[in-house]
Tab-separated table of C-alpha atoms and ligand atoms in Angstrom:
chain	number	residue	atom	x	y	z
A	978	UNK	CA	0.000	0.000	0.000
A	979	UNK	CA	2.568	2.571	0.798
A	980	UNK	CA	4.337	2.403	-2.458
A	981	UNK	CA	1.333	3.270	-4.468
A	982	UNK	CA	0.550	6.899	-5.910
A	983	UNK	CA	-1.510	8.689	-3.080
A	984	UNK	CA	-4.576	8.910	-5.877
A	985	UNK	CA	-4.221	5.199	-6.128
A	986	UNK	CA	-4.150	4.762	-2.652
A	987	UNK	CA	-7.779	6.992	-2.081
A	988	UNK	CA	-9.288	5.148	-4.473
A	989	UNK	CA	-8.182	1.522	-2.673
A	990	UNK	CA	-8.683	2.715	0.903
A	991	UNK	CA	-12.821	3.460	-0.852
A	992	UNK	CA	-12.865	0.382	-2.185
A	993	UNK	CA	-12.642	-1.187	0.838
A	994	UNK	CA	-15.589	0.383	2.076
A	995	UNK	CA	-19.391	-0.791	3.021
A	996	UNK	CA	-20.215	2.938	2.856
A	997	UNK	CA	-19.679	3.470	-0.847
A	998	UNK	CA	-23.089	1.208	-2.113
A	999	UNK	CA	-25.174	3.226	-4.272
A	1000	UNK	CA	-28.740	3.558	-5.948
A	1001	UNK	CA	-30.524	5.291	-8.213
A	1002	UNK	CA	-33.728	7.520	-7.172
A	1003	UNK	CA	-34.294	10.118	-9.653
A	1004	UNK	CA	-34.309	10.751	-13.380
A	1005	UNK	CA	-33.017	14.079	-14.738
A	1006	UNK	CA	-34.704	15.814	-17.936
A	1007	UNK	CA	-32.647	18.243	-19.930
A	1008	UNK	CA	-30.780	18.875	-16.528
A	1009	UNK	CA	-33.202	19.350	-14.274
A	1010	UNK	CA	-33.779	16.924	-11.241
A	1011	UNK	CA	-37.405	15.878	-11.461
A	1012	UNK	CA	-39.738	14.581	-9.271
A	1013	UNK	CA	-39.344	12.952	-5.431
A	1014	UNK	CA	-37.337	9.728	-5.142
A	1015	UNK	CA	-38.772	6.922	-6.468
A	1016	UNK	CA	-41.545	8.720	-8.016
A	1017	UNK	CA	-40.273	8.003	-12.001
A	1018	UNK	CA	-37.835	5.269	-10.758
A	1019	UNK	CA	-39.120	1.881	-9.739
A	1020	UNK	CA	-38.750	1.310	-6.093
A	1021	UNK	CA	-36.532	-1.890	-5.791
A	1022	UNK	CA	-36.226	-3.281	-2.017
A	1023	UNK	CA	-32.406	-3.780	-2.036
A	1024	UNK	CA	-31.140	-0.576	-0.751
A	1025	UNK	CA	-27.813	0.552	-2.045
A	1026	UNK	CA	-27.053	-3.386	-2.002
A	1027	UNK	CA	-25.863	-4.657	-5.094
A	1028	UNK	CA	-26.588	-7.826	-7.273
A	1029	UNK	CA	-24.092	-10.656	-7.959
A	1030	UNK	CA	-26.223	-13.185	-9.888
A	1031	UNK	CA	-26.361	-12.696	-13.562
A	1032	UNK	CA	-28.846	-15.497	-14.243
A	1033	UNK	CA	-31.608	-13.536	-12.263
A	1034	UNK	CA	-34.265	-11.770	-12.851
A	1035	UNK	CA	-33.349	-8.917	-9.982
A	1036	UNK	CA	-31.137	-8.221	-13.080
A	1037	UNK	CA	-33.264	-6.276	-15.054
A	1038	UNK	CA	-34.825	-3.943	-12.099
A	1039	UNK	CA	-33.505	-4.882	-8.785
A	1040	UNK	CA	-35.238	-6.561	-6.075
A	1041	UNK	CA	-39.002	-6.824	-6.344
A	1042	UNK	CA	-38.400	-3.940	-9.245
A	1043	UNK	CA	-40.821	-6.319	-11.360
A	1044	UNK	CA	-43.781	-5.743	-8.966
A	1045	UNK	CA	-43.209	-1.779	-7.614
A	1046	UNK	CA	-44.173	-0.477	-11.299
A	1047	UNK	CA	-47.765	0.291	-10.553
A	1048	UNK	CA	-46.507	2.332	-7.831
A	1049	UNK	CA	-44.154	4.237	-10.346
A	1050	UNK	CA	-45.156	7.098	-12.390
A	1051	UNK	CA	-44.163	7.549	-16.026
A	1052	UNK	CA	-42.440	10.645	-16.779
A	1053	UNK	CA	-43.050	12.251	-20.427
A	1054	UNK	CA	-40.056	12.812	-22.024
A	1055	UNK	CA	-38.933	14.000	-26.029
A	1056	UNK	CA	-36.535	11.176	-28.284
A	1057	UNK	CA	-33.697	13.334	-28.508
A	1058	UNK	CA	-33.441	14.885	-24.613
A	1059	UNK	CA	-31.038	14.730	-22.405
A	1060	UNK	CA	-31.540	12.188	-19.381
A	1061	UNK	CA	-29.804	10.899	-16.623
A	1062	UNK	CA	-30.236	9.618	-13.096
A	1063	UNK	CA	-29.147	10.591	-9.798
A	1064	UNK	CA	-27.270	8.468	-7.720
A	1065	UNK	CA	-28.006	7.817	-4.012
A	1066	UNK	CA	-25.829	8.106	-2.272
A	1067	UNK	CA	-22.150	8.187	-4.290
A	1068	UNK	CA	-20.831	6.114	-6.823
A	1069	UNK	CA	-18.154	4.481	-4.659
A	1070	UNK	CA	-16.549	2.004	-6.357
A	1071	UNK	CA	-14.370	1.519	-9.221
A	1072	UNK	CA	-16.365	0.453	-12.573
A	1073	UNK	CA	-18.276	1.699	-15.314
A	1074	UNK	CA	-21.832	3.017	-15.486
A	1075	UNK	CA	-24.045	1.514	-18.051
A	1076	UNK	CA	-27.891	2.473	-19.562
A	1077	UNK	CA	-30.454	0.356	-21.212
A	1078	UNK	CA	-33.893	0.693	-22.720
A	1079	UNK	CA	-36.215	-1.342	-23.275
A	1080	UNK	CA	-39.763	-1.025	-25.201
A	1081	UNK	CA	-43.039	-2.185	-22.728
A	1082	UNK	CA	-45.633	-3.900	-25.392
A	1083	UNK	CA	-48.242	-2.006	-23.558
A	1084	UNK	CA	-48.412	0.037	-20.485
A	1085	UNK	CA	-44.927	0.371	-18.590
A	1086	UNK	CA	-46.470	-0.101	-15.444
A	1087	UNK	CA	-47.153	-3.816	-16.195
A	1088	UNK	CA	-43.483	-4.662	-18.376
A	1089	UNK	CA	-41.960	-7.369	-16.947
A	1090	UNK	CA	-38.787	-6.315	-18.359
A	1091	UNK	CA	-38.301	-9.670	-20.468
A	1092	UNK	CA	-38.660	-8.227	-23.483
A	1093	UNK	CA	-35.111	-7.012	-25.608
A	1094	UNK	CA	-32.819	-4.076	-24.053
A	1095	UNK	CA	-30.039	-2.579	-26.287
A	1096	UNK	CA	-27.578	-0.473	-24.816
A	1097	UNK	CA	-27.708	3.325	-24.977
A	1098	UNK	CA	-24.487	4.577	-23.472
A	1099	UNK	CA	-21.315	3.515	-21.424
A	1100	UNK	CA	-19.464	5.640	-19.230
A	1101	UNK	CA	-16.052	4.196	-18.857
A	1102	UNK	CA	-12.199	4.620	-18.348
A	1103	UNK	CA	-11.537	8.581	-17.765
A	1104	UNK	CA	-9.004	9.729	-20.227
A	1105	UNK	CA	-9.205	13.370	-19.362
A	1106	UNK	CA	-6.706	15.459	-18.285
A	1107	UNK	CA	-7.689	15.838	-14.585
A	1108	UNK	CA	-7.580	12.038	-14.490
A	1109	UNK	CA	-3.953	12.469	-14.523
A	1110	UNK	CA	-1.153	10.531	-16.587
A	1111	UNK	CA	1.428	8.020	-15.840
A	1112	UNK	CA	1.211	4.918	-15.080
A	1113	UNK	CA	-1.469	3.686	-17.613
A	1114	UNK	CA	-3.827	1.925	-15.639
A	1115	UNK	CA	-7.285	2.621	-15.573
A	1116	UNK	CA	-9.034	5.849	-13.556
A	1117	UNK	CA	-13.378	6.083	-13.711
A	1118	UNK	CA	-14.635	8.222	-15.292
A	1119	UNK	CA	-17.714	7.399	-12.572
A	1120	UNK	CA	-15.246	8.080	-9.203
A	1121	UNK	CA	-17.523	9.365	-6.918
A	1122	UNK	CA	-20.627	10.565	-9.352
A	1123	UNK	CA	-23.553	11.685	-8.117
A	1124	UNK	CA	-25.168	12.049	-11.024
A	1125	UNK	CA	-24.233	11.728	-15.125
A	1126	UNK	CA	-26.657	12.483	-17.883
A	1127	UNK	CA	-26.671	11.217	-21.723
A	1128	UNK	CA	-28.743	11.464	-24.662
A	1129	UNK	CA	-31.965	9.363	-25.449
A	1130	UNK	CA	-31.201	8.345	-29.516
A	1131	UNK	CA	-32.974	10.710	-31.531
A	1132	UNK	CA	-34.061	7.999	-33.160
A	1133	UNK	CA	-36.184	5.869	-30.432
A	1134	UNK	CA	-39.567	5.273	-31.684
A	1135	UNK	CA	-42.548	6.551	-29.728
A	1136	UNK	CA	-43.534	4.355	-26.673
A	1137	UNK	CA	-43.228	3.479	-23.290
A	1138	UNK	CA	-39.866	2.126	-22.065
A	1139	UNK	CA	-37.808	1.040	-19.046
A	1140	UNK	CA	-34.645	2.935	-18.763
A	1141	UNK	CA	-32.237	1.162	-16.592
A	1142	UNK	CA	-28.873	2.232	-14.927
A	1143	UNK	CA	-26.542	-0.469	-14.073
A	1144	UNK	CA	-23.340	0.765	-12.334
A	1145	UNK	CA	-20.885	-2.442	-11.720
A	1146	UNK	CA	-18.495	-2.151	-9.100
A	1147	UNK	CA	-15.419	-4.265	-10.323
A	1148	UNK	CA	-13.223	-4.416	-7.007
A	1149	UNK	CA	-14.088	-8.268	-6.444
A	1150	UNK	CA	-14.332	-8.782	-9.834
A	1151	UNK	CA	-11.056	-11.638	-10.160
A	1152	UNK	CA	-13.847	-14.145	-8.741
A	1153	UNK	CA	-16.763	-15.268	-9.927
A	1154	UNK	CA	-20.065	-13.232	-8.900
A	1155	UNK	CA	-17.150	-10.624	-7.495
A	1156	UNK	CA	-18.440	-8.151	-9.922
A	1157	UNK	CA	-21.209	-5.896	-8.086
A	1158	UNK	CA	-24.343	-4.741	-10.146
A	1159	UNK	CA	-26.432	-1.879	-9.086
A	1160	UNK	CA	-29.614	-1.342	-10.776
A	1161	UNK	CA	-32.378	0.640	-11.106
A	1162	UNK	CA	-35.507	1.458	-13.420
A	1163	UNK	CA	-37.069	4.194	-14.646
A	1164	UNK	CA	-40.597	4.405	-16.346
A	1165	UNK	CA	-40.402	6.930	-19.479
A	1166	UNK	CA	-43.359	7.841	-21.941
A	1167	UNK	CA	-41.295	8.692	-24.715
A	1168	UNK	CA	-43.053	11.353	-27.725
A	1169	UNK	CA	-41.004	10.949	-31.083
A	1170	UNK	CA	-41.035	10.241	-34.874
A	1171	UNK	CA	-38.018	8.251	-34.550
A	1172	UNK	CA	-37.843	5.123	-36.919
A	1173	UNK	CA	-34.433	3.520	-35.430
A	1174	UNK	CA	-34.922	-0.307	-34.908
A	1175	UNK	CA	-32.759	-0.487	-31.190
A	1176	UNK	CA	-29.913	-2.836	-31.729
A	1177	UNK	CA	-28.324	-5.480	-30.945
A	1178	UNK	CA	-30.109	-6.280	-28.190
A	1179	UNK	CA	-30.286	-8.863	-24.999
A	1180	UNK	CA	-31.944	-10.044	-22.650
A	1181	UNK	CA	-31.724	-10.236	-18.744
A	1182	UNK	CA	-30.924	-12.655	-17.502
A	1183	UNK	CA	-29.132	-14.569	-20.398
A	1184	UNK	CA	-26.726	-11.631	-21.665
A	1185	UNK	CA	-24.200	-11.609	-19.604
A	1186	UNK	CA	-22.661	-14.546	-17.881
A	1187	UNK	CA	-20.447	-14.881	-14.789
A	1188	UNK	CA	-17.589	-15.036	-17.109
A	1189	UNK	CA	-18.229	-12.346	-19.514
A	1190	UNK	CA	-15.582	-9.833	-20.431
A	1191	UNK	CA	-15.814	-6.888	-18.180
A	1192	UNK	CA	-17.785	-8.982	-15.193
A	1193	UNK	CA	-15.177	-11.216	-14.647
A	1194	UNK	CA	-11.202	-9.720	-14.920
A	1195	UNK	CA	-8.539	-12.111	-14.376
A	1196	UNK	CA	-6.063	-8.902	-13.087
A	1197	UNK	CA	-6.517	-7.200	-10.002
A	1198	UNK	CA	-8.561	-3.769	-10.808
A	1199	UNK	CA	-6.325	-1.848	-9.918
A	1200	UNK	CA	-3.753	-2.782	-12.490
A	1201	UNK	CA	-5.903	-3.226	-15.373
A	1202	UNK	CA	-4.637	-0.682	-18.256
A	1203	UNK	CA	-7.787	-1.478	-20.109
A	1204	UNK	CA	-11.351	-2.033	-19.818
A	1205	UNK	CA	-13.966	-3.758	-21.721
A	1206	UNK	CA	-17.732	-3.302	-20.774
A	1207	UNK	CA	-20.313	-6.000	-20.935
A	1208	UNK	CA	-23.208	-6.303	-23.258
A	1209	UNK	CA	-24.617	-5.395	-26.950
A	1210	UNK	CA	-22.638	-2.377	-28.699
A	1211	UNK	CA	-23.730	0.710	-28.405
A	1212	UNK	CA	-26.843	1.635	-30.438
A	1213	UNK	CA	-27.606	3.569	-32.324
A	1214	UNK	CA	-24.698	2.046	-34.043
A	1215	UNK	CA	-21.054	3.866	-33.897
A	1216	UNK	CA	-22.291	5.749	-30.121
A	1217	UNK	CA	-18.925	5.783	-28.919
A	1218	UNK	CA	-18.428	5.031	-25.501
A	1219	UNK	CA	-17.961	8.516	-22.838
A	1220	UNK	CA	-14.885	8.800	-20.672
A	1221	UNK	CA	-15.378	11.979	-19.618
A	1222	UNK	CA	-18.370	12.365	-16.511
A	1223	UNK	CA	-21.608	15.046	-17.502
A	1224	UNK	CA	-22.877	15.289	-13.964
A	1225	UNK	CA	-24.550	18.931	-15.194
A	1226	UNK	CA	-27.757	19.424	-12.975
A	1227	UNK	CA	-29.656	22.861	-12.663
A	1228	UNK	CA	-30.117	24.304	-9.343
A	1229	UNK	CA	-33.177	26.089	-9.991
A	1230	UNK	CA	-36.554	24.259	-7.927
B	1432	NAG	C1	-48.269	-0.220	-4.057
B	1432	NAG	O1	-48.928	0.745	-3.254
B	1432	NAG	C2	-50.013	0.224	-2.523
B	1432	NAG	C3	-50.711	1.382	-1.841
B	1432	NAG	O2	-49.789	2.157	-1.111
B	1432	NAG	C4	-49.485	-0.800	-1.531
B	1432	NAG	O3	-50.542	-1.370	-0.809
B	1432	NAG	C5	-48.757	-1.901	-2.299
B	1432	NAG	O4	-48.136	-2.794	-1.411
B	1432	NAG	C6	-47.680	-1.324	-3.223
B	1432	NAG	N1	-47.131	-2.367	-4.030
B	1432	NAG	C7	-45.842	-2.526	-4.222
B	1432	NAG	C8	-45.443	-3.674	-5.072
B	1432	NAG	O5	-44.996	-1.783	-3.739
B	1433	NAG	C1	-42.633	15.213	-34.862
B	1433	NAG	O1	-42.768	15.924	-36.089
B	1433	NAG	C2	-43.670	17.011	-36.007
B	1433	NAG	C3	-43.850	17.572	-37.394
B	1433	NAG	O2	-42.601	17.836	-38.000
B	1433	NAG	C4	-43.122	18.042	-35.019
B	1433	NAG	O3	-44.016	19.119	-34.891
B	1433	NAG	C5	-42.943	17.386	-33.685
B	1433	NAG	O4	-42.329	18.286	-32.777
B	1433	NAG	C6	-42.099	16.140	-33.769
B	1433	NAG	N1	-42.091	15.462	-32.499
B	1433	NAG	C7	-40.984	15.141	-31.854
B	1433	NAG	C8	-41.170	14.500	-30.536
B	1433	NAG	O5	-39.880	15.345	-32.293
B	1434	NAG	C1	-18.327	-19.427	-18.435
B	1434	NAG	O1	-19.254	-19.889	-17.457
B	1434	NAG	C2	-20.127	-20.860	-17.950
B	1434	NAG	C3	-21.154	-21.157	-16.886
B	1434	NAG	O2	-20.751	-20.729	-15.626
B	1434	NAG	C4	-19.340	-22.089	-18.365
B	1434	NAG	O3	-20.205	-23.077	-18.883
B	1434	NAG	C5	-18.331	-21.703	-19.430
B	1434	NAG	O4	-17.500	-22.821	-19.743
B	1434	NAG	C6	-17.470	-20.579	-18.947
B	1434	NAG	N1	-16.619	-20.129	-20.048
B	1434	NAG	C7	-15.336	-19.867	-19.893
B	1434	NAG	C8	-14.619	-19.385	-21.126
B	1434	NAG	O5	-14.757	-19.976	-18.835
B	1435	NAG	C1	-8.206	-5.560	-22.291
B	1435	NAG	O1	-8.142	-5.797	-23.685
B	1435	NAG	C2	-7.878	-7.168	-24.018
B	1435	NAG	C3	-7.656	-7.247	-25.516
B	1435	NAG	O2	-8.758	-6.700	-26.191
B	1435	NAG	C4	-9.023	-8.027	-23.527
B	1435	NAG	O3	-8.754	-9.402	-23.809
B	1435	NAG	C5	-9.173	-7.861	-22.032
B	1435	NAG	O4	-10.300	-8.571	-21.585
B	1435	NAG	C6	-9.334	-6.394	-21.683
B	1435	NAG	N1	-9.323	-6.229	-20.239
B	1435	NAG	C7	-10.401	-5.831	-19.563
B	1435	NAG	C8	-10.238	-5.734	-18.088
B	1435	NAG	O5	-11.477	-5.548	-20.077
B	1436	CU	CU1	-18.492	-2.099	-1.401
């Protein structure tokens, strides 16, 4: 430990942590916060606890996220805006910060989630300049995010979706179910004359496994100079992955 760079050294000494769980409570719209917690955002009963077993269904919303949809609003939002979530309470651990969507045949309230999810953005490595240089290995472009916003595809038909954050936590991740997935679901009504046909997609469970590149790392993290993030590409196709954090959140009400 005492040989390591002191940044290296903050960000092991919070790995090590029980107080640096997370959630998410809150969409954002366009920057602004909206709503109380858990009024757009299904409310899951796992706390800041986080998942470990891919082949479950707490994969797609958290714990008892299936059921707590008729308790969740739907929040109206444009194809095209910019979204995000808040995090409750601090995104503690090193990994990346993932977002899916997925289309509800029918009123959100009621989706299951089994249907297909594709992949709208990836927040990973941190390649900016207040990351710092040196050594190579990885920095997060998630260390200690509160909250990060991205852009729903222009090109997202009209409908009513799940949108689900998944932060993974990678600390553990040189064993099996070491990886740690925090999840959360938001109910959107989305208003659009997109045509894009979301893609490739997966399911959950069933796309990722135990041993999937980016869930399970052979290194320890904190010498990995590279990182690969699980699922589908990107869509719509050639969305790059960010490395840079957009936590931008008005003030105002
Ligand atoms: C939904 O809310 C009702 C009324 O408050 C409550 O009785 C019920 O247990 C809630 N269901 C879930 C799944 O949270
Ligand atoms: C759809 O197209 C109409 C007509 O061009 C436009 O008025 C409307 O704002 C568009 N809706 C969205 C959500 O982009
Ligand atoms: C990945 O895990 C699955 C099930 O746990 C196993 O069947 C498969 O052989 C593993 N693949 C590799 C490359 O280790
Ligand atoms: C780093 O890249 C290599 C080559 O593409 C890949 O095999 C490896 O899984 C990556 N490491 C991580 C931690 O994603
Ligand atoms: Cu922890």
């Amino acid at each position: 430990m005492k040989s390591l760079p002191a940044t290296l050294a903050v960000v092991a000494a919070l790995a090590s942590t029980t107080c640096a769980h997370w959630t998410y409570d809150r969409i954002i719209v366009n920057d602004q916060v909206i709503g109380e917690p858990w009024q757009y955002v299904r409310h899951h009963s796992n706390g800041n606890n986080f998942l470990s077993d891919v082949t479950s269904t707490d994969m797609r919303c958290n714990i008892d996220g299936l059921l707590s949809g008729v308790n969740t609003s739907t929040y109206p939002v444009n194809a095209g805006d910019r979204l995000g979530f808040t995090i409750k309470d601090t995104f503690g651990h090193p990994g990346p910060q993932q977002v899916y969507i997925s289309k509800a045949p029918a009123d959100v309230k009621d989706y299951d989630g089994s249907g297909d999810w594709s992949k709208i953005y990836t927040l990973s490595d941190c390649r900016a300049k207040d990351c710092g240089t040196g050594d190579g290995v990885v920095k997060w472009a998630t260390y200690r995010a509160q909250t990060f916003n991205f852009k729903l595809p222009a090109e997202l038909p009209a409908g009513e979706y799940l949108l689900r954050a998944e932060g993974i936590a990678i600390h553990a991740a040189q064993k099996i179910k070491g990886a740690q997935f925090y999840v959360a679901c938001a109910q959107i009504r989305v208003s659009s004359n997109g045509t894009g046909v979301p893609g490739p997609t997966i399911k959950f469970p069933g796309g990722y496994t135990a041993n999937s590149t980016g869930i399970l790392i052979p290194q320890i993290w904190s010498q990995i100079t590279n990182y690969t993030s699980p699922g589908p590409k990107l869509w719509p196709e050639g969305t790059e992955e960010a490395h840079v954090l957009d936590g931008k959140v008005k003030q105002s009400d």
